[in-house]
Short mmCIF file of C-alpha atoms and ligand atoms in Angstrom, two decimals:
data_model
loop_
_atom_site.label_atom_id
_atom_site.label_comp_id
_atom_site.label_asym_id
_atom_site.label_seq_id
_atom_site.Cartn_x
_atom_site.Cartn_y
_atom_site.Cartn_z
CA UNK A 1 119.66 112.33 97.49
CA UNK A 2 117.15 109.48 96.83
CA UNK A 3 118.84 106.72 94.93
CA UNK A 4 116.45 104.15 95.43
CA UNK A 5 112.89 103.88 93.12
CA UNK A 6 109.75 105.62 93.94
CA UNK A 7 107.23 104.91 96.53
CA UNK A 8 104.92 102.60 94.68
CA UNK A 9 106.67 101.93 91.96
CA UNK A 10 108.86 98.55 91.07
CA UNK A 11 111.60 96.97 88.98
CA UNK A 12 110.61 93.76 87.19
CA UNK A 13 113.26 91.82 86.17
CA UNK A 14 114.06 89.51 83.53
CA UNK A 15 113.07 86.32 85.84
CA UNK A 16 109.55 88.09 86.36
CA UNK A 17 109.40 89.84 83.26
CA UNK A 18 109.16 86.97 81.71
CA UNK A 19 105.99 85.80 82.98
CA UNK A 20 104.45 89.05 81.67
CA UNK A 21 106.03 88.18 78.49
CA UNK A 22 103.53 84.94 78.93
CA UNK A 23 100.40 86.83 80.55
CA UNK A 24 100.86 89.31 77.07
CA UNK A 25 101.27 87.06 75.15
CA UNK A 26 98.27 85.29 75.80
CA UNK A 27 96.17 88.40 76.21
CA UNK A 28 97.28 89.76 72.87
CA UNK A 29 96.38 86.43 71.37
CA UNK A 30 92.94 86.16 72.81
CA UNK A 31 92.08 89.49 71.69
CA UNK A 32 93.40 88.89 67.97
CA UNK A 33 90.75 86.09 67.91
CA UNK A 34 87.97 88.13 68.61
CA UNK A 35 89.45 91.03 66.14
CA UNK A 36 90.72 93.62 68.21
CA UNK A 37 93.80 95.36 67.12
CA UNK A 38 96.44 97.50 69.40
CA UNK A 39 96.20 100.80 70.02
CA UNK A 40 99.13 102.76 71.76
CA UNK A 41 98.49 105.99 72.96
CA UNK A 42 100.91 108.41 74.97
CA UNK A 43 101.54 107.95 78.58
CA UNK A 44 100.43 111.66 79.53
CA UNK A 45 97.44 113.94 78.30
CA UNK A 46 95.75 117.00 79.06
CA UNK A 47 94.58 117.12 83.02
CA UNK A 48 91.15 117.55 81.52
CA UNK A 49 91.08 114.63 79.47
CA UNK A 50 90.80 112.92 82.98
CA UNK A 51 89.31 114.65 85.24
CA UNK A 52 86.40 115.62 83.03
CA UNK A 53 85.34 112.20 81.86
CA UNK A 54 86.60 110.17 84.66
CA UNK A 55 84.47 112.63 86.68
CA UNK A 56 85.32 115.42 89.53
CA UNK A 57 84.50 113.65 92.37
CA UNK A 58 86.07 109.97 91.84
CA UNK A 59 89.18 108.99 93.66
CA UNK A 60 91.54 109.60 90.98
CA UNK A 61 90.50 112.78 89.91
CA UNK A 62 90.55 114.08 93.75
CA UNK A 63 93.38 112.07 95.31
CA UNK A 64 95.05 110.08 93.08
CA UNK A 65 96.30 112.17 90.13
CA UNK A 66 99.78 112.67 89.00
CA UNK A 67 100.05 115.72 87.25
CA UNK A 68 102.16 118.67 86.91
CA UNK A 69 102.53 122.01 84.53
CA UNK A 70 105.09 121.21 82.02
CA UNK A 71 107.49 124.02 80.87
CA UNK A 72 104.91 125.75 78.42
CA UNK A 73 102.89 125.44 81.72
CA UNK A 74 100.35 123.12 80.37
CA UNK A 75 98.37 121.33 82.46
CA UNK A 76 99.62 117.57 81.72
CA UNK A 77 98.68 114.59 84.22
CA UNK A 78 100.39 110.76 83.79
CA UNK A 79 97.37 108.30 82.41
CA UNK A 80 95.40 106.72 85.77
CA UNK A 81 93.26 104.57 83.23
CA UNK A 82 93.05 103.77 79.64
CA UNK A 83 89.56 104.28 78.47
CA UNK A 84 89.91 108.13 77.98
CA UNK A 85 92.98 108.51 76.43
CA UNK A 86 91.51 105.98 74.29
CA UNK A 87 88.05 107.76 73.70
CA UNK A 88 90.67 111.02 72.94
CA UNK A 89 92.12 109.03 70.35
CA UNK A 90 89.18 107.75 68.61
CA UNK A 91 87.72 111.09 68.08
CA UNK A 92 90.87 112.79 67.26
CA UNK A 93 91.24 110.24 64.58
CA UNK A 94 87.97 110.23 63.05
CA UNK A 95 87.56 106.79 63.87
CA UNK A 96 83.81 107.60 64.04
CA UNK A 97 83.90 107.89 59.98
CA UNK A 98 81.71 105.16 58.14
CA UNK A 99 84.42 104.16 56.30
CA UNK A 100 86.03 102.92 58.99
CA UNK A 101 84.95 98.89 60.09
CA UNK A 102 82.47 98.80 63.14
CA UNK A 103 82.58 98.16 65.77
CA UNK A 104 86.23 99.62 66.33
CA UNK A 105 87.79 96.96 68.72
CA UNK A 106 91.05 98.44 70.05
CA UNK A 107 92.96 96.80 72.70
CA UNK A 108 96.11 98.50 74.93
CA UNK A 109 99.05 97.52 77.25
CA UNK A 110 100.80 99.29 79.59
CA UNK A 111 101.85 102.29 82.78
CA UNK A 112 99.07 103.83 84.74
CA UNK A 113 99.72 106.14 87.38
CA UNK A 114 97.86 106.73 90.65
CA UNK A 115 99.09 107.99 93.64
CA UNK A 116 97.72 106.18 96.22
CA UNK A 117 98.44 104.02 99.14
CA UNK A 118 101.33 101.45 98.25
CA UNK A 119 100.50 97.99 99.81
CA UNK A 120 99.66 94.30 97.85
CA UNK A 121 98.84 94.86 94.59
CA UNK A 122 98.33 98.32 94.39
CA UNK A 123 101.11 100.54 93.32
CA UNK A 124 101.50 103.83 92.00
CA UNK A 125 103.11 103.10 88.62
CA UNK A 126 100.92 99.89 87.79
CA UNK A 127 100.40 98.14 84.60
CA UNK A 128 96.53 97.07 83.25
CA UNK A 129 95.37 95.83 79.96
CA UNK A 130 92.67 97.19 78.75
CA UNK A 131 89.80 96.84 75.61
CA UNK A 132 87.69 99.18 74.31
CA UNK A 133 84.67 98.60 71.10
CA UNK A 134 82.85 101.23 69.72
CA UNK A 135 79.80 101.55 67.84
CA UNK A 136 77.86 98.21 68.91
CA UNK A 137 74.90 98.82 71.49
CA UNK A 138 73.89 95.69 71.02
CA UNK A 139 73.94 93.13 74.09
CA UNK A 140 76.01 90.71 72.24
CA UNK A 141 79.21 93.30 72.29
CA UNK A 142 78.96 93.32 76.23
CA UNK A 143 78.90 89.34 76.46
CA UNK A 144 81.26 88.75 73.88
CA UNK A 145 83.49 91.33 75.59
CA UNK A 146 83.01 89.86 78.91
CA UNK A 147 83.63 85.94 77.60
CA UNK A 148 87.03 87.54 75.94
CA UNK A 149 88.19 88.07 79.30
CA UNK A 150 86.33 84.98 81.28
CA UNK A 151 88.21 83.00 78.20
CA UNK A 152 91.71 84.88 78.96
CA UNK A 153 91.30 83.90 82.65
CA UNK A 154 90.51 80.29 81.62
CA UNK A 155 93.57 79.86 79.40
CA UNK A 156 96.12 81.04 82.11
CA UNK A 157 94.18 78.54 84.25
CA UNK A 158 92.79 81.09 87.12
CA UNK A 159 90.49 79.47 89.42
CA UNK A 160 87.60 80.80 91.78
CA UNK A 161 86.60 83.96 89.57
CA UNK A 162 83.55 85.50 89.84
CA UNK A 163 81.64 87.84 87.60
CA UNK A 164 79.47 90.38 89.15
CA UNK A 165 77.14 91.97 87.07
CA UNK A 166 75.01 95.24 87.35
CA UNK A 167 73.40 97.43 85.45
CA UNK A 168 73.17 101.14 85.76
CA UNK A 169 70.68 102.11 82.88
CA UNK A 170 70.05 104.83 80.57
CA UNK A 171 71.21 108.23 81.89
CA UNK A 172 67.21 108.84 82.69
CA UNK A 173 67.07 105.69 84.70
CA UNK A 174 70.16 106.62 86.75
CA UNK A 175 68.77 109.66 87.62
CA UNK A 176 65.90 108.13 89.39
CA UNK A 177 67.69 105.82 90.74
CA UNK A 178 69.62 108.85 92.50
CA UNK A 179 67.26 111.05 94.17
CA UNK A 180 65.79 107.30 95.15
CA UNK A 181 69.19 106.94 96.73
CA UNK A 182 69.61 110.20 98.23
CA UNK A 183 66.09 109.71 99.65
CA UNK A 184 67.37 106.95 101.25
CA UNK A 185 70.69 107.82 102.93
CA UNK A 186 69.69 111.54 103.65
CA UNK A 187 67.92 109.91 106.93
CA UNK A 188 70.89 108.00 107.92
CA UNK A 189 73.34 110.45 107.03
CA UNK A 190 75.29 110.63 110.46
CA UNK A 191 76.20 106.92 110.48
CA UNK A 192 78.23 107.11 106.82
CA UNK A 193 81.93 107.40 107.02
CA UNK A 194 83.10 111.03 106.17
CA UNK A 195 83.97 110.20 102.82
CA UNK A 196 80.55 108.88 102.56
CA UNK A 197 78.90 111.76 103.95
CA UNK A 198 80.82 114.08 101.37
CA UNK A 199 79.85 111.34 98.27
CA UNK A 200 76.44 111.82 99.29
CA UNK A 201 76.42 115.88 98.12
CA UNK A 202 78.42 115.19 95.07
CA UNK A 203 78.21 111.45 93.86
CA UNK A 204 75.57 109.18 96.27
CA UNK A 205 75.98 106.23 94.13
CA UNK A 206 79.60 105.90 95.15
CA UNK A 207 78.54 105.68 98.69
CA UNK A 208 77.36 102.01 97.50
CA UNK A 209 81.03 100.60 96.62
CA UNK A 210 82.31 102.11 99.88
CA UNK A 211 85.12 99.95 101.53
CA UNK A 212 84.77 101.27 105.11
CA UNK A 213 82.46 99.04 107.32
CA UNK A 214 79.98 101.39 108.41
CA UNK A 215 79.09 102.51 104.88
CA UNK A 216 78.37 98.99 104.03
CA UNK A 217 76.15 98.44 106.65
CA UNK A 218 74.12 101.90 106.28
CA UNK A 219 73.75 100.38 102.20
CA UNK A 220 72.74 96.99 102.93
CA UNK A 221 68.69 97.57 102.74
CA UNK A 222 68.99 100.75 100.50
CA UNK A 223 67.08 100.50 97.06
CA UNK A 224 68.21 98.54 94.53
CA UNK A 225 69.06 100.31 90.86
CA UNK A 226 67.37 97.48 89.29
CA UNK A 227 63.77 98.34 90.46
CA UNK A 228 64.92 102.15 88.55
CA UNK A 229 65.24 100.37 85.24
CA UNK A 230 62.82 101.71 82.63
CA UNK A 231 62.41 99.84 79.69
CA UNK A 232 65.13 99.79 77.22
CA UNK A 233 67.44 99.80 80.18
CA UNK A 234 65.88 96.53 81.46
CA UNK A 235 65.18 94.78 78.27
CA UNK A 236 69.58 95.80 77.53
CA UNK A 237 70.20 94.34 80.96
CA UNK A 238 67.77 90.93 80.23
CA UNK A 239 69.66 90.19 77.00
CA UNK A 240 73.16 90.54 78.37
CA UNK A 241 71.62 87.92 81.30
CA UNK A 242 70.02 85.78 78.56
CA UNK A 243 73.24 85.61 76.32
CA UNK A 244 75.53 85.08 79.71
CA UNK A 245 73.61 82.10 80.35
CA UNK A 246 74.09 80.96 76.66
CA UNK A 247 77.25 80.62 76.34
CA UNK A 248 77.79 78.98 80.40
CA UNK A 249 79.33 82.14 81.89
CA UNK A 250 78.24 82.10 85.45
CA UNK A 251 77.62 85.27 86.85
CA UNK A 252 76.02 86.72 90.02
CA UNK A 253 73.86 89.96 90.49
CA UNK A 254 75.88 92.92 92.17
CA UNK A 255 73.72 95.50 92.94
CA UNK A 256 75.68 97.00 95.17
CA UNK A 257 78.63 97.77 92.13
CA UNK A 258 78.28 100.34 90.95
CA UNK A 259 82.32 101.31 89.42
CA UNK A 260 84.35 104.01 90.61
CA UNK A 261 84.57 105.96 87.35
CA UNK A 262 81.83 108.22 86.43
CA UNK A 263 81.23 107.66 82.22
CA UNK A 264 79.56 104.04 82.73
CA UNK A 265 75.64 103.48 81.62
CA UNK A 266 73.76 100.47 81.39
CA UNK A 267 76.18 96.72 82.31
CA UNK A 268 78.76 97.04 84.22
CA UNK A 269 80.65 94.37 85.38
CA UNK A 270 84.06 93.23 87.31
CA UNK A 271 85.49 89.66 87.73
CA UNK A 272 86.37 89.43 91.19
CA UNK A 273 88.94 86.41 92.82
CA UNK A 274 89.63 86.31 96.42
CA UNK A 275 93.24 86.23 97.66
CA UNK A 276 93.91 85.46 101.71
CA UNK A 277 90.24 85.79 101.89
CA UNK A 278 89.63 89.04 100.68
CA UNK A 279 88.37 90.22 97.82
CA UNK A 280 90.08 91.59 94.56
CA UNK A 281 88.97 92.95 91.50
CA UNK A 282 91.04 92.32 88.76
CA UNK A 283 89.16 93.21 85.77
CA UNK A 284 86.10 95.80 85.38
CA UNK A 285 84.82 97.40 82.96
CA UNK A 286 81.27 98.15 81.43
CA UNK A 287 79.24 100.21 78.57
CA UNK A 288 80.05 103.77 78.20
CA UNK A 289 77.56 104.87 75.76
CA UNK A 290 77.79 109.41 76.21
CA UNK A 291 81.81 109.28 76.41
CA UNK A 292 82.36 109.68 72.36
CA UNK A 293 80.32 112.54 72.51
CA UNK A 294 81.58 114.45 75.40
CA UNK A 295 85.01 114.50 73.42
CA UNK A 296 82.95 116.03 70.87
CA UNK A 297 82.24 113.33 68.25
CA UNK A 298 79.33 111.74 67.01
CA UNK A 299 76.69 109.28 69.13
CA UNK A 300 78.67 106.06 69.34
CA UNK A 301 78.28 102.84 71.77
CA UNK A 302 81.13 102.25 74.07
CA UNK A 303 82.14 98.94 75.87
CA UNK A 304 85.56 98.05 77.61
CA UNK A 305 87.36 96.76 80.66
CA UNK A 306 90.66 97.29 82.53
CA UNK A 307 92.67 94.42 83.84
CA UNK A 308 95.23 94.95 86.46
CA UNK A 309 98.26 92.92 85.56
CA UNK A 310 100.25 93.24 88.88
CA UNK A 311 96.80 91.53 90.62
CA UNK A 312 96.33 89.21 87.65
CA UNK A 313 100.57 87.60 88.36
CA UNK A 314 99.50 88.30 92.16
CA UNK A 315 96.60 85.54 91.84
CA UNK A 316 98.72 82.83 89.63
CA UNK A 317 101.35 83.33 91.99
CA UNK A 318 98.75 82.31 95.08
CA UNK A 319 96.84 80.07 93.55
CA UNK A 320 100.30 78.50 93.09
CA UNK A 321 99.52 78.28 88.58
CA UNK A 322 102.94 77.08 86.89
CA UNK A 323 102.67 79.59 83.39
CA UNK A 324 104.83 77.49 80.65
CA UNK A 325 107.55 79.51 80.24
CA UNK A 326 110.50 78.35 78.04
CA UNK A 327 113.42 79.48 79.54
CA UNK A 328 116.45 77.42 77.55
CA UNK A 329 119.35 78.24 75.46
CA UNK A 330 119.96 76.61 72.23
CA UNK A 331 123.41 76.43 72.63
CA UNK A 332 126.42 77.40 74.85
CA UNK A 333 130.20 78.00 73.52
CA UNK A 334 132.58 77.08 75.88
CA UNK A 335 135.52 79.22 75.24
CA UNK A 336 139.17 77.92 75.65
CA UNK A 337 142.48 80.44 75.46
CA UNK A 338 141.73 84.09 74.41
CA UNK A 339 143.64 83.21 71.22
CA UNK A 340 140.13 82.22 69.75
CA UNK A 341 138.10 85.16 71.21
CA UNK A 342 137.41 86.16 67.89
CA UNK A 343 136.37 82.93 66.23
CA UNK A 344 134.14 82.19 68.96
CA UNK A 345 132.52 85.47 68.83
CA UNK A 346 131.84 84.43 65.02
CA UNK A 347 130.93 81.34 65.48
CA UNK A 348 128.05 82.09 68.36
CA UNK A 349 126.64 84.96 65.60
CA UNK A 350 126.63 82.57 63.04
CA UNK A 351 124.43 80.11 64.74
CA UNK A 352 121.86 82.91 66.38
CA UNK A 353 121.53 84.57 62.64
CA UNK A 354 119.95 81.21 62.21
CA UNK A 355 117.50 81.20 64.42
CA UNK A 356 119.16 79.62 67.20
CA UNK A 357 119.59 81.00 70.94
CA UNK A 358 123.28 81.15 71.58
CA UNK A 359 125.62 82.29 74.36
CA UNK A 360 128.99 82.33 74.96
CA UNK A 361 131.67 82.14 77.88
CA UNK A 362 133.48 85.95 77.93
CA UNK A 363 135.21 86.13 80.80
CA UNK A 364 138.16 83.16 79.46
CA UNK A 365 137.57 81.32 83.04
CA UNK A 366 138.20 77.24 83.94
CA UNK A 367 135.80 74.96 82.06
CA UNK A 368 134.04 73.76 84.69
CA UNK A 369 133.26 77.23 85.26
CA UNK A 370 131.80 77.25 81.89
CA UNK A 371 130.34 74.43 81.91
CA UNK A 372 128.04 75.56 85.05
CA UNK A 373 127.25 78.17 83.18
CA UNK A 374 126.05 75.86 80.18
CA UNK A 375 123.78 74.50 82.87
CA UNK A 376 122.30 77.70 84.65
CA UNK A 377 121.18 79.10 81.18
CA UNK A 378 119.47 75.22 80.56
CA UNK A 379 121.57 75.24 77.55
CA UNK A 380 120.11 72.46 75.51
CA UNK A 381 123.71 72.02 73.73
CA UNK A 382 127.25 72.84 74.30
CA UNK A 383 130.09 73.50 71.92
CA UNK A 384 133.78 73.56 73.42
CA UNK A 385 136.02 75.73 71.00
CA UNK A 386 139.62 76.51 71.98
CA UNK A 387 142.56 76.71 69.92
CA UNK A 388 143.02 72.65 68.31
CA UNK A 389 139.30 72.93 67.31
CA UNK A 390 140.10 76.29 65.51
CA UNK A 391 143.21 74.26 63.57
CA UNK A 392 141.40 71.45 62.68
CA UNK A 393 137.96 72.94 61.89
CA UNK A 394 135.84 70.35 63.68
CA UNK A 395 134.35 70.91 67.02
CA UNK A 396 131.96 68.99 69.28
CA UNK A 397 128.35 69.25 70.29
CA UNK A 398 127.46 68.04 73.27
CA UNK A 399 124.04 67.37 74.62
CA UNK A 400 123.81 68.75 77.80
CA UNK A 401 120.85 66.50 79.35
CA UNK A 402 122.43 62.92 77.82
CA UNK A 403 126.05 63.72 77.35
CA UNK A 404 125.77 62.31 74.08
CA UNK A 405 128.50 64.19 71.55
CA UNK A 406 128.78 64.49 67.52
CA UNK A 407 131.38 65.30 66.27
CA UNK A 408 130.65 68.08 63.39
CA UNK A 409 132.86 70.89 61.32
CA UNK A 410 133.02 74.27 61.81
CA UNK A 411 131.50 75.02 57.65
CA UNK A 412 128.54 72.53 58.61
CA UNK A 413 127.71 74.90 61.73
CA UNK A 414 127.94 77.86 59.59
CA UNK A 415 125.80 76.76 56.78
CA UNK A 416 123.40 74.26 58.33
CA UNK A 417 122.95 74.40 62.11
CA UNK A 418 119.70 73.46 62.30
CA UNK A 419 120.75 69.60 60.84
CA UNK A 420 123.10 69.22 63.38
CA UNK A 421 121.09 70.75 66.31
CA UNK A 422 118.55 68.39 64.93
CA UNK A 423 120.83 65.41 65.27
CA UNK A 424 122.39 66.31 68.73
CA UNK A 425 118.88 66.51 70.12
P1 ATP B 501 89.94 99.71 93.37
O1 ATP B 501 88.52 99.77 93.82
O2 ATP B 501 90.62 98.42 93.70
O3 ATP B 501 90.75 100.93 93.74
P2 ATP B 501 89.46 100.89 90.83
O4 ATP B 501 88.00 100.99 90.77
O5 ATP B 501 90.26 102.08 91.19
O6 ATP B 501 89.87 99.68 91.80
P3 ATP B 501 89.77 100.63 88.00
O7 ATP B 501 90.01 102.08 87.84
O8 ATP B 501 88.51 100.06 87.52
O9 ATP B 501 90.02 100.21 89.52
O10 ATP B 501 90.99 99.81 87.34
C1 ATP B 501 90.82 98.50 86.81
C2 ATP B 501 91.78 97.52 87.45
O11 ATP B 501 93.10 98.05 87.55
C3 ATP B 501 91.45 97.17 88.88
O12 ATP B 501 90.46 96.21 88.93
C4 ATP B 501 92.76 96.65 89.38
O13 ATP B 501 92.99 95.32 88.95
C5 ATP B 501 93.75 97.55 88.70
N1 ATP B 501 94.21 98.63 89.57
C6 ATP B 501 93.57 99.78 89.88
N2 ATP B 501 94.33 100.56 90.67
C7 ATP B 501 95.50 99.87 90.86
C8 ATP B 501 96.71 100.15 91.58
N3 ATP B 501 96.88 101.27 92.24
N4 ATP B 501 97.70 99.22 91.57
C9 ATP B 501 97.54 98.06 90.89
N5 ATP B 501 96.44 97.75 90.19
C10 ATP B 501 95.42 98.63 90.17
MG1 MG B 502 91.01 102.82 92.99
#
């Protein structure tokens, strides 16, 4: 029996948890100033949810899928990625009607599942944040999109981030772009990596974001989707440049990215940061413009991106970024004799159904004891209660940083902490 957790998977405890608190909170606050609301969606679906708009041949629909029949032997798989559960939603909830606000700007938090190769900052259980906006195709939705996360990074003070931009066209552009690909690497066929050779049959323009060596060389002269552009493509993809360089968002041309899921049209982009000297992606996204559709509802613009929030704490961590995190107690109760067990218990909710953070000694041990306690939880104040205190109703308050001590009554706590906490501190 296995009693340890999964391959892939991790525990994050209440240390580390809170500095996703932080990262959340400062995502979710980012996003509510540029309008976009949560969306919460389950943490399984249909298998064909996924593997029909991620696309048949990409990594997670071949190799990297959990799923399973459940016990009405339904097809279900865990969510690898956001966007179509998302795109599921939307249609399923009519969120396509005109009397709902446009664009629809939803963000989301939480699990995905892959199964893949446990090692740094890819896990099988890992957690992304995500945005998606529907019904803008104008340029401005994929800049503004892109700044929202640029201006997420800049507020948790990442450095040395990179956007990489491409642009895959209209569906008709793409297509050219394709054959002009296959064209290419047909000749050279026998020097791509197996993988390669198989993405060339079913999906050549994943040959392009390869990670083995050889593929990378065999791509390095091939055509460049840019020169496929036709003209709506290329005047979409001149705006988005135009409007980047408007608002200061560096950027560099990536024509070699080209996204590993299959539903993206026109920009695409990831913001890339380097860790030990090797690259990681930890955001990507782009416009998804057919996906509505193919879940059966009406025409609608698509744009979103997926953040990886193990890789995101992974880069504060080594580029050594100290979040703000506030982790203090507003007061400890010291406890003396177990004849006041109850009173302190009544005191310690009387103060936290004021507002206040408040714990209390439990386990009736020495004072000094205690008192380390008092200074392991940073407790900003510290009340000693034992049985004279109870007697005489007054009890002091001790500031833990300058020792300095008032002398208050037990009533005053009870109706009026905060004047007291206010004069202790
Ligand atoms: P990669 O090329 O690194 O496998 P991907 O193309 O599979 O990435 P997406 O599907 O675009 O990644 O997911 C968006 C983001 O989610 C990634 O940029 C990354 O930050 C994060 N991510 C993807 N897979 C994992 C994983 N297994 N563990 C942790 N984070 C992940
Ligand atoms: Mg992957």
């Amino acid at each position: 029996m296995k009693l340890q957790k999964p391959k892939g998977t991790q525990d994050i405890l209440p240390l580390e948890s809170a500095k996703w608190q932080y990262v959340e909170n400062v995502a979710r606050e980012t996003f509510k100033k540029y309008n976009y609301g949560e969306i919460r969606t389950p943490m399984f679906e249909h298998y064909e949810v996924i593997s029909r708009s991620v696309g048949d041949t990409t990594d997670i629909v071949t190799k990297e899928m959990y799923d399973f029949y459940d016990k009405g032997d339904r097809h279900i798989t865990l969510r690898p990625e956001g966007t179509a559960p998302v795109v599921r939603s939307f249609v399923e909830n009519k969120l396509f009607a005109p009397e709902v606000q446009k664009p629809v700007k939803m963000y989301y938090i939480g699990s995905m599942f892959r199964y893949e190769r446990p090692q740094a900052g890819r896990l099988r259980e890992f957690h992304q944040v995500g945005v998606e906006a529907f019904g803008s195709s104008n340029p401005a939705t994929d800049v503004e999109t892109m700044a929202m996360a640029y201006q997420l990074f800049t507020e948790l003070g990442i450095k040395d981030i990179t956007l990489h931009l491409n642009s895959l066209g209209s569906p008709a552009s793409r297509a050219a772009y394709r054959q002009a690909l296959i064209d290419y690497l047909t000749p050279i066929k026998d020097s791509l990596s197996k993988d390669s050779q198989r993405r060339l049959e079913e999906n050549p323009l994943r040959v392009l974001d390869s990670k083995e060596k050889e593929d990378k060389i065999a791509v390095e002269n091939a055509p460049s989707i840019l020169d496929y552009l036709d003209e709506e493509s290329q005047a979409h993809f001149d705006a988005v440049r135009e409007m980047l360089e408007a608002l200061n968002i560096p950027y560099v041309i990536d024509t070699n990215m080209v996204r590993g899921l299959d539903y993206y049209n026109h920009t695409i982009f990831e913001f890339i940061t380097k860790v030990d000297k090797s690259d990681l992606t930890i955001c990507a996204g782009g416009r998804y413009d057919g996906l509505v559709e193919y879940f059966g509802g009406p025409e609608t613009a698509g744009f979103g991106f997926g953040l990886g929030l193990e890789r995101l704490l992974l880069i504060l961590d080594k580029q050594g970024i100290q979040l703000p995190l506030e982790e203090s107690l507003d007061v400890y109760i010291a406890v003396l004799g177990d004849a006041v067990n109850s009173k302190a218990l009544e005191l310690v909710q009387a103060i936290r159904m004021q507002g206040f953070s408040a714990e209390r000694d439990y386990l009736g041990r020495k004072i000094k004891a205690q008192f380390k306690s008092a200074d392991a939880f940073n407790a900003k104040t510290v009340i000693t209660l034992g049985e004279s205190e109870v007697e005489t109703g007054q009890v002091t308050i001790k500031n833990n940083q300058t020792r300095e001590e008032v002398t208050v009554s037990l009533e005053e706590i009870k109706s009026d902490f905060a004047t007291i906490f206010k004069k202790v501190n």
